[in-house]
Amino acid sequence: MTIAPEQRTAAAPSAASLSTAGWTDARLIMALEEVVEVELNRHLKVAKEWMPHEYVPWSLGRDFDGVLGGEAWSLEQSKVTPLGRIALVVNLLTEDNLPSYHHEIATMFGREGAWGTWVHRWTAEEGRHGIAIRDYLLATRAVDPVELERARMTHMAEGFESDNAHSMLHSVAYVAFQELATRISHRNTGHFSGDPICDQLLAKIANDENLHMVFYRNLLKAALEIAPDQAMRAVADVVIDFRMPGHGMPGFERSAAQLAIGGVYNLRIHHDDVLQPVLRHLKVMEIGGLGPAGLQAQQELGVFLDALDAQATKFDERQAALLARRAANAAKK
Ligand SMILES: [Fe+2]
Ligand SMILES: [Fe+2]
């Protein structure tokens, strides 16, 4: 939805009118503006400037074939692991869709006041992630540049539509989990890339994503205090229906399956390293004093998390068996 300017400047609603009517998105955006300002100032204090170009080994770069008549890309030039190649492409294409993400959050949160300052600052920080990863991939010849460019065109031409555009609270809840998911994905990609330079770059990017998560998580905390029942519903819905932002990219299912087995991102990681840290920090399962709708959402969330944990345990067992088979096959050769 679009927040019309007149709604942004309307007088704050009285507590009495809210207790019965519930919170509209426009009212929530106004009510949270002060929190956004505090969190924005805190973010600007802790976010240190860094230079993406310092993380790219330019001395390894050389001309490609085509216009400049250099050397064509071939697989043996790539020094990152096969798993690292898949993960780097997924992460880069996810970052590449920033124009669509910007559109979605600017439409939801607006471009004025503290919200607007955050939206633009966040976009600027996200912008360097795609730049830095692409520079690294091209300078080191880590992946096929033609395939990469074609995948970028296909992916960006599709655009990205938020699953949560219908609700401000769902949008805030989603980004709190999604920023942490992105952080973990970058960090694990670096870890499995086989290149310490790549690992160093992705650790730096993961640090940005962590600060984004903290911003949205603190905002979600305030939302749970202001509108506990509605915020609880939003958290439950978002956790239950969670999809990674890059789900629409070419070959996503296949890549995601390989990343799961390889340990870059899977159900266990999603449950233990993404959902639980945010939920525990916000004490979501311990929040009391909820109305019937909030209680219902909290219970649904609890049931879902137990089922997810059980599913993750089954995945762990399948993964261990598959890796053992692979190791045995490798030993035979
Ligand atoms: Fe990013
Ligand atoms: Fe981020």
Coordinates of C-alpha atoms in Angstrom, one line a residue, residues 30-174:
M30 CA 3.4 7.5 12.8
A31 CA 3.5 5.8 16.2
L32 CA 6.9 4.2 15.3
E33 CA 8.5 7.3 13.8
E34 CA 10.2 8.2 17.1
V35 CA 11.6 4.7 17.5
V36 CA 12.8 4.9 13.9
E37 CA 14.6 8.1 14.7
V38 CA 16.3 6.7 17.8
E39 CA 17.3 3.5 15.9
L40 CA 18.5 5.4 12.9
N41 CA 20.8 7.6 15.1
R42 CA 22.1 4.5 16.9
H43 CA 22.7 2.8 13.6
L44 CA 24.6 5.8 12.2
K45 CA 26.9 5.8 15.3
V46 CA 27.8 2.1 15.1
A47 CA 27.9 1.7 11.3
K48 CA 31.5 2.4 10.3
E49 CA 32.4 3.6 6.8
W50 CA 34.2 0.9 4.7
M51 CA 35.5 0.8 1.2
P52 CA 34.3 -2.1 -1.0
H53 CA 37.2 -1.5 -3.5
E54 CA 39.8 -2.4 -0.8
Y55 CA 38.4 -5.9 -0.6
V56 CA 38.7 -6.7 -4.3
P57 CA 42.1 -8.2 -5.5
W58 CA 42.3 -6.1 -8.6
S59 CA 45.8 -7.3 -9.4
L60 CA 44.2 -10.7 -10.4
G61 CA 42.0 -9.0 -13.0
R62 CA 42.5 -9.0 -16.8
D63 CA 40.6 -8.2 -20.0
F64 CA 37.9 -10.6 -21.2
D65 CA 37.3 -11.6 -24.8
G66 CA 34.9 -9.6 -26.9
V67 CA 35.4 -5.8 -27.3
L68 CA 38.9 -5.8 -25.7
G69 CA 40.1 -9.0 -27.2
G70 CA 41.2 -10.5 -23.9
E71 CA 40.9 -14.1 -22.6
A72 CA 37.5 -15.8 -22.5
W73 CA 36.4 -17.2 -19.1
S74 CA 36.8 -20.9 -18.5
L75 CA 36.1 -23.0 -15.4
E76 CA 39.7 -23.8 -14.4
Q77 CA 40.3 -20.1 -13.9
S78 CA 37.9 -20.2 -10.9
K79 CA 39.6 -20.6 -7.5
V80 CA 36.5 -20.8 -5.4
T81 CA 34.8 -24.1 -4.6
P82 CA 31.8 -25.4 -6.6
L83 CA 29.6 -24.8 -3.6
G84 CA 31.1 -21.3 -3.3
R85 CA 30.3 -20.6 -6.9
I86 CA 26.6 -21.5 -6.5
A87 CA 26.3 -19.5 -3.2
L88 CA 28.0 -16.4 -4.6
V89 CA 25.7 -16.3 -7.6
V90 CA 22.6 -16.7 -5.4
N91 CA 23.8 -14.1 -3.0
L92 CA 24.7 -11.6 -5.7
L93 CA 21.5 -12.0 -7.7
T94 CA 19.6 -11.5 -4.4
E95 CA 21.5 -8.3 -3.8
D96 CA 21.0 -7.2 -7.5
N97 CA 17.3 -6.9 -7.0
L98 CA 17.8 -3.9 -4.8
P99 CA 15.8 -1.5 -7.0
S100 CA 12.7 -3.7 -6.4
Y101 CA 13.4 -4.0 -2.6
H102 CA 13.8 -0.2 -2.5
H103 CA 10.5 0.2 -4.2
E104 CA 8.8 -2.1 -1.8
I105 CA 10.1 -0.5 1.4
A106 CA 9.8 3.1 0.1
T107 CA 6.1 2.3 -0.8
M108 CA 5.5 0.8 2.6
F109 CA 7.5 3.0 5.0
G110 CA 7.4 6.3 2.9
R111 CA 10.3 8.6 1.9
E112 CA 9.7 11.3 4.5
G113 CA 11.1 12.0 7.9
A114 CA 13.1 9.5 9.8
W115 CA 11.5 6.6 7.9
G116 CA 12.6 8.2 4.6
T117 CA 16.1 8.8 5.9
W118 CA 16.4 5.1 6.9
V119 CA 15.0 3.9 3.6
H120 CA 17.6 5.8 1.6
R121 CA 20.5 5.1 4.0
W122 CA 19.6 1.4 4.0
T123 CA 19.5 1.4 0.2
A124 CA 22.9 3.1 -0.1
E125 CA 24.4 0.4 2.2
E126 CA 22.8 -2.4 0.3
G127 CA 24.0 -0.9 -2.9
R128 CA 27.7 -1.6 -2.1
H129 CA 27.0 -5.4 -1.5
G130 CA 26.2 -6.1 -5.1
I131 CA 29.0 -3.8 -6.4
A132 CA 31.6 -5.5 -4.2
I133 CA 30.6 -9.1 -4.9
R134 CA 30.4 -8.5 -8.7
D135 CA 33.8 -6.8 -8.7
Y136 CA 35.3 -9.7 -6.7
L137 CA 33.7 -12.3 -9.1
L138 CA 34.9 -10.6 -12.2
A139 CA 38.4 -9.6 -11.0
T140 CA 39.1 -13.2 -9.8
R141 CA 37.2 -14.9 -12.7
A142 CA 35.3 -17.0 -10.0
V143 CA 32.2 -17.5 -12.2
D144 CA 31.1 -17.4 -15.8
P145 CA 30.5 -13.7 -16.5
V146 CA 28.2 -14.3 -19.4
E147 CA 26.0 -16.7 -17.5
L148 CA 26.0 -14.3 -14.6
E149 CA 24.9 -11.3 -16.7
R150 CA 22.2 -13.3 -18.3
A151 CA 20.9 -14.5 -14.9
R152 CA 21.0 -10.9 -13.6
M153 CA 18.9 -9.7 -16.6
T154 CA 16.4 -12.5 -16.2
H155 CA 16.1 -12.1 -12.4
M156 CA 15.9 -8.3 -12.3
A157 CA 13.5 -8.2 -15.3
E158 CA 11.1 -10.3 -13.2
G159 CA 11.3 -7.8 -10.3
F160 CA 10.5 -8.6 -6.7
E161 CA 7.1 -8.2 -5.0
S162 CA 7.0 -8.5 -1.3
D163 CA 4.8 -11.2 0.2
N164 CA 4.0 -8.7 3.0
A165 CA 3.0 -5.6 1.1
H166 CA -0.5 -5.8 2.6
S167 CA 0.8 -5.1 6.2
M168 CA 3.3 -2.8 7.8
L169 CA 3.8 -5.2 10.8
H170 CA 4.3 -8.2 8.5
S171 CA 6.8 -6.1 6.5
V172 CA 8.8 -5.2 9.6
A173 CA 8.7 -8.8 11.0
Y174 CA 9.9 -10.1 7.6

